[in-house]
C-alpha atoms as a printed R data frame, in Angstrom:
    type eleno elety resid chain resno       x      y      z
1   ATOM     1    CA   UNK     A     1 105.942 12.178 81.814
2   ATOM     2    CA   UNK     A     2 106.921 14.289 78.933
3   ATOM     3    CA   UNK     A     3 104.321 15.369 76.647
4   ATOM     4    CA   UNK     A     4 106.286 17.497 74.288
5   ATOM     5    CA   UNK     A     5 109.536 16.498 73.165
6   ATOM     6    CA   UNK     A     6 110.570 20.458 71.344
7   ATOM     7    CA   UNK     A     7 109.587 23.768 70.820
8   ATOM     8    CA   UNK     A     8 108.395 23.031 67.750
9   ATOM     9    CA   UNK     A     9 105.780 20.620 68.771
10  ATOM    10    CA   UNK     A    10 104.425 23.036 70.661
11  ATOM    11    CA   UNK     A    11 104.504 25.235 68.149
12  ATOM    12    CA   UNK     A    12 102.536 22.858 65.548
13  ATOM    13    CA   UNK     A    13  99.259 23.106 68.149
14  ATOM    14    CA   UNK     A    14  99.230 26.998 68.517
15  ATOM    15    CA   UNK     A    15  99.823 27.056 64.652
16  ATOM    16    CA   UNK     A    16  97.027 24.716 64.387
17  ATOM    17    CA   UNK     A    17  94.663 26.273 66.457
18  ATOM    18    CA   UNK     A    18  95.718 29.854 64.552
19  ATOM    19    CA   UNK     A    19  94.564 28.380 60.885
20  ATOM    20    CA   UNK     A    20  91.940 25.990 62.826
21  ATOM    21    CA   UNK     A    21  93.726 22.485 61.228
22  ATOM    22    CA   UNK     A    22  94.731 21.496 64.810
23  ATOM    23    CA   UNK     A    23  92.838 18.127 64.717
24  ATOM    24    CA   UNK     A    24  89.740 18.519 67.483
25  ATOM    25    CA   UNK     A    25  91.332 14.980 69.209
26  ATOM    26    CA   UNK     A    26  94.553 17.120 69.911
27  ATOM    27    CA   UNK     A    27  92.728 20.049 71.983
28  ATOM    28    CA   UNK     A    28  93.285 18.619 75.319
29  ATOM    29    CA   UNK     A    29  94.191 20.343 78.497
30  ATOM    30    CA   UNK     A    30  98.286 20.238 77.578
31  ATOM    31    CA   UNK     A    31  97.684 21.869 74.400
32  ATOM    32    CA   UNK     A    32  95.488 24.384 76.143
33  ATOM    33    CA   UNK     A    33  98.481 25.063 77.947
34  ATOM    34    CA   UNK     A    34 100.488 24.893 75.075
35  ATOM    35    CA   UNK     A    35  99.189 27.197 72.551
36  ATOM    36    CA   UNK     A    36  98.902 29.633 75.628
37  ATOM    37    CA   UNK     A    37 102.584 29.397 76.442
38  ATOM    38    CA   UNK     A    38 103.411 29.758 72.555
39  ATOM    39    CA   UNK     A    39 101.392 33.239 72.535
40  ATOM    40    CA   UNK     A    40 102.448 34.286 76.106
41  ATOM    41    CA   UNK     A    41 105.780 34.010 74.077
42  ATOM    42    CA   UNK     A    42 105.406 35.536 70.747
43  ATOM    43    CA   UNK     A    43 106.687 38.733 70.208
44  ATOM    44    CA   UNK     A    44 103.271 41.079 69.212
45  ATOM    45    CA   UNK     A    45 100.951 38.889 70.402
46  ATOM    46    CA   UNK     A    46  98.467 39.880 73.711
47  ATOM    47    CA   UNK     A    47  97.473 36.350 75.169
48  ATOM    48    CA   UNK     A    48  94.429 38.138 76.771
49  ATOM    49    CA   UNK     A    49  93.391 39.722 74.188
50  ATOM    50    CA   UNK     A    50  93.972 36.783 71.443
51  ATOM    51    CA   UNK     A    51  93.615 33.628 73.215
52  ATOM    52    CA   UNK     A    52  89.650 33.781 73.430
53  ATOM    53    CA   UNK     A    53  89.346 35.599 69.761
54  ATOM    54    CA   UNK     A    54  91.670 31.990 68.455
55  ATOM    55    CA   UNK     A    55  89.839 29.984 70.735
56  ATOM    56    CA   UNK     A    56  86.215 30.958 69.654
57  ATOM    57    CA   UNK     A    57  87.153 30.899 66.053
58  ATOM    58    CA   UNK     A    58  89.096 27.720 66.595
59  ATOM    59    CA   UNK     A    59  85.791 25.976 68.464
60  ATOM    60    CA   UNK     A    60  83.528 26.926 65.814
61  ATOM    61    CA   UNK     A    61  85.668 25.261 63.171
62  ATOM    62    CA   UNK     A    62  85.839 22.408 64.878
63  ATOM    63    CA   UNK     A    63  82.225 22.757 65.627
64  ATOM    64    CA   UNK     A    64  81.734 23.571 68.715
65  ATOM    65    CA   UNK     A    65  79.525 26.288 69.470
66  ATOM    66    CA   UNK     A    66  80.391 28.898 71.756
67  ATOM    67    CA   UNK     A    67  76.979 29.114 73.920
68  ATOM    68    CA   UNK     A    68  76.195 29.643 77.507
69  ATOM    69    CA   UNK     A    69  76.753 25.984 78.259
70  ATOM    70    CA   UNK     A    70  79.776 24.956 75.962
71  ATOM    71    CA   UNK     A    71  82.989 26.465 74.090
72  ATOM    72    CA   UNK     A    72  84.921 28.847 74.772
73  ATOM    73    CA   UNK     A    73  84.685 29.790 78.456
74  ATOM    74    CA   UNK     A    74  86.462 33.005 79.581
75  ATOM    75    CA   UNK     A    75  87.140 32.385 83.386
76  ATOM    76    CA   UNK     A    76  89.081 29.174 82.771
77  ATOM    77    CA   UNK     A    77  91.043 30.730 79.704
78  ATOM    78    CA   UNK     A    78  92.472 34.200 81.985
79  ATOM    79    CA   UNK     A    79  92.916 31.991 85.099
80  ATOM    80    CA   UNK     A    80  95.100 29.219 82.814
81  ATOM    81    CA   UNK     A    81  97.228 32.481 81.059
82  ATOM    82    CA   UNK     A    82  97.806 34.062 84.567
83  ATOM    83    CA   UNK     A    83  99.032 30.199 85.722
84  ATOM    84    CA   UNK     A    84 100.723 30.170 82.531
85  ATOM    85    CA   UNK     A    85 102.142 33.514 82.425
86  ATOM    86    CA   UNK     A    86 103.772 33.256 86.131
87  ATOM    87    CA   UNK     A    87 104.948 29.887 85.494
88  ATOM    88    CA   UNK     A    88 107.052 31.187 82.546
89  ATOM    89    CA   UNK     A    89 108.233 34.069 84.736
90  ATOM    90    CA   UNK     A    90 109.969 31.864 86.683
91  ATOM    91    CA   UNK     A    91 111.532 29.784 84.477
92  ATOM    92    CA   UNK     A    92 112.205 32.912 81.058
93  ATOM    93    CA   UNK     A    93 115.561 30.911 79.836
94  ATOM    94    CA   UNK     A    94 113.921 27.673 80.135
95  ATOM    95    CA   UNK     A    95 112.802 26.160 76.761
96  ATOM    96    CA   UNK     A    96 109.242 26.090 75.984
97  ATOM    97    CA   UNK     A    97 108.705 22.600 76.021
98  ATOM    98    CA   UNK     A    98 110.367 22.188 79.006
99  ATOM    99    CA   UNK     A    99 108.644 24.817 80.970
100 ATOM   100    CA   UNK     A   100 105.902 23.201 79.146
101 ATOM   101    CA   UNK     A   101 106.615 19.675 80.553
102 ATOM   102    CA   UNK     A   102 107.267 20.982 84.099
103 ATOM   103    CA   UNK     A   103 103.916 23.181 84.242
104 ATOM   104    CA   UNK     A   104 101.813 20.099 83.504
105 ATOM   105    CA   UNK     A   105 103.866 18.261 86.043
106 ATOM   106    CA   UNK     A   106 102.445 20.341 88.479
107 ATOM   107    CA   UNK     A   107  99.166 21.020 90.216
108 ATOM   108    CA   UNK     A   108  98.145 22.946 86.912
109 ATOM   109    CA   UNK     A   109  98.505 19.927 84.838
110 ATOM   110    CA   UNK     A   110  95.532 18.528 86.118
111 ATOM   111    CA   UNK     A   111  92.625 19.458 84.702
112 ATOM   112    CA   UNK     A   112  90.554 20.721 88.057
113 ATOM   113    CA   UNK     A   113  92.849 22.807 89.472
114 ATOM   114    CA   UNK     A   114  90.798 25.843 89.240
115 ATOM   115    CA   UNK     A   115  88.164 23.623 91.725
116 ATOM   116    CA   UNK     A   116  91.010 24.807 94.674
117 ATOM   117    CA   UNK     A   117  89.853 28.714 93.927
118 ATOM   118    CA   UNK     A   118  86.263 28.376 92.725
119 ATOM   119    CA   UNK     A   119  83.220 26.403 93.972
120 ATOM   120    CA   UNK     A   120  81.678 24.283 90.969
121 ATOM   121    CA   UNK     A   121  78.542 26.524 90.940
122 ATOM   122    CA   UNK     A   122  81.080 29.354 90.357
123 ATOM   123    CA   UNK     A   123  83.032 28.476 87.696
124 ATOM   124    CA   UNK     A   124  80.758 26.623 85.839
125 ATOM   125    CA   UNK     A   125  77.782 29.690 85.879
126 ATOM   126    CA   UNK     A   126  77.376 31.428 82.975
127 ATOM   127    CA   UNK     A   127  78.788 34.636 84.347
128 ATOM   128    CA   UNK     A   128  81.904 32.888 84.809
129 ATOM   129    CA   UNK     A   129  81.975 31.269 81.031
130 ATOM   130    CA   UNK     A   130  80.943 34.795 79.467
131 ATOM   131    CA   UNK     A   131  83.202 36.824 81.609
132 ATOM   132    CA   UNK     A   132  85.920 37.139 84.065
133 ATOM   133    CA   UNK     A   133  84.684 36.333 87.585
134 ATOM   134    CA   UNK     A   134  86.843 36.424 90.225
135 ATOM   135    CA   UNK     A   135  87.598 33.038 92.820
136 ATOM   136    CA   UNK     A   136  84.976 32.896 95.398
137 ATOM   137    CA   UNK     A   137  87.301 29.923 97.657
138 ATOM   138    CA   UNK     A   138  90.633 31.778 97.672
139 ATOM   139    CA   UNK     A   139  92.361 34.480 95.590
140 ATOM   140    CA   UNK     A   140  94.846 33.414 93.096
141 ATOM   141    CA   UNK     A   141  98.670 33.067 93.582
142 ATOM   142    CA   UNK     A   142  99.226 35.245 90.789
């Protein structure tokens, strides 16, 4: 299943996110995924360091409070840039949405794949939603 058809579809969700018009319907998991790829990608750009400042900002536009219990949550968001960042390492002449399209094909497309390297209780703590906490099932590929 292809879920982005260019580059530049992916690059109308980061953009989105960045000025916080990206419609709220549109912030699924593949755009998660896409907007990280798009940064992981931009030249002067630090994913870690500017994925949870766009992401916050983004959320509260959109109204979504970034609390102990909902928003922005900063264990998922480094685990999905490693995933994303190794995924592009092994593909770095591969067009975005393609590397895009083959990433959610995988195990990482699916939502709970961070369930395989954290219990629930784990990942869902607030420890693990205000800062990085590391798997308590297995360590990460990457």
């Amino acid at each position: 299943m292809k879920h982005f058809i260019s580059d530049e579809a992916i690059e109308r969700i980061a953009l989105g996110v960045l000025d916080r018009t990206l419609p709220k319907s549109e912030w699924t998991h593949a755009a998660h995924f896409a907007a990280a790829l798009w940064v992981l990608r931009r030249p002067g750009m630090n994913a870690e360091r500017d994925m949870p400042r766009l992401i916050r900002a983004y959320n509260l536009a959109t109204g979504v409070a970034n609390t102990d219990s909902s928003g922005y949550h900063e264990t998922i968001t480094l685990a999905s840039l490693r995933a994303a960042r190794d995924w592009l390492a092994k593909s770095p002449e591969k067009a975005l949405h393609e590397a895009l399209d083959e990433l959610l094909a995988s195990r990482y497309g699916r939502s709970d794949w961070l369930l395989e390297y954290w219990s629930k209780p784990m990942l869902f703590s607030v420890m693990a939603r205000r800062a990085w906490i590391d798997p308590d099932r297995k360590a990460l590929p990457f």
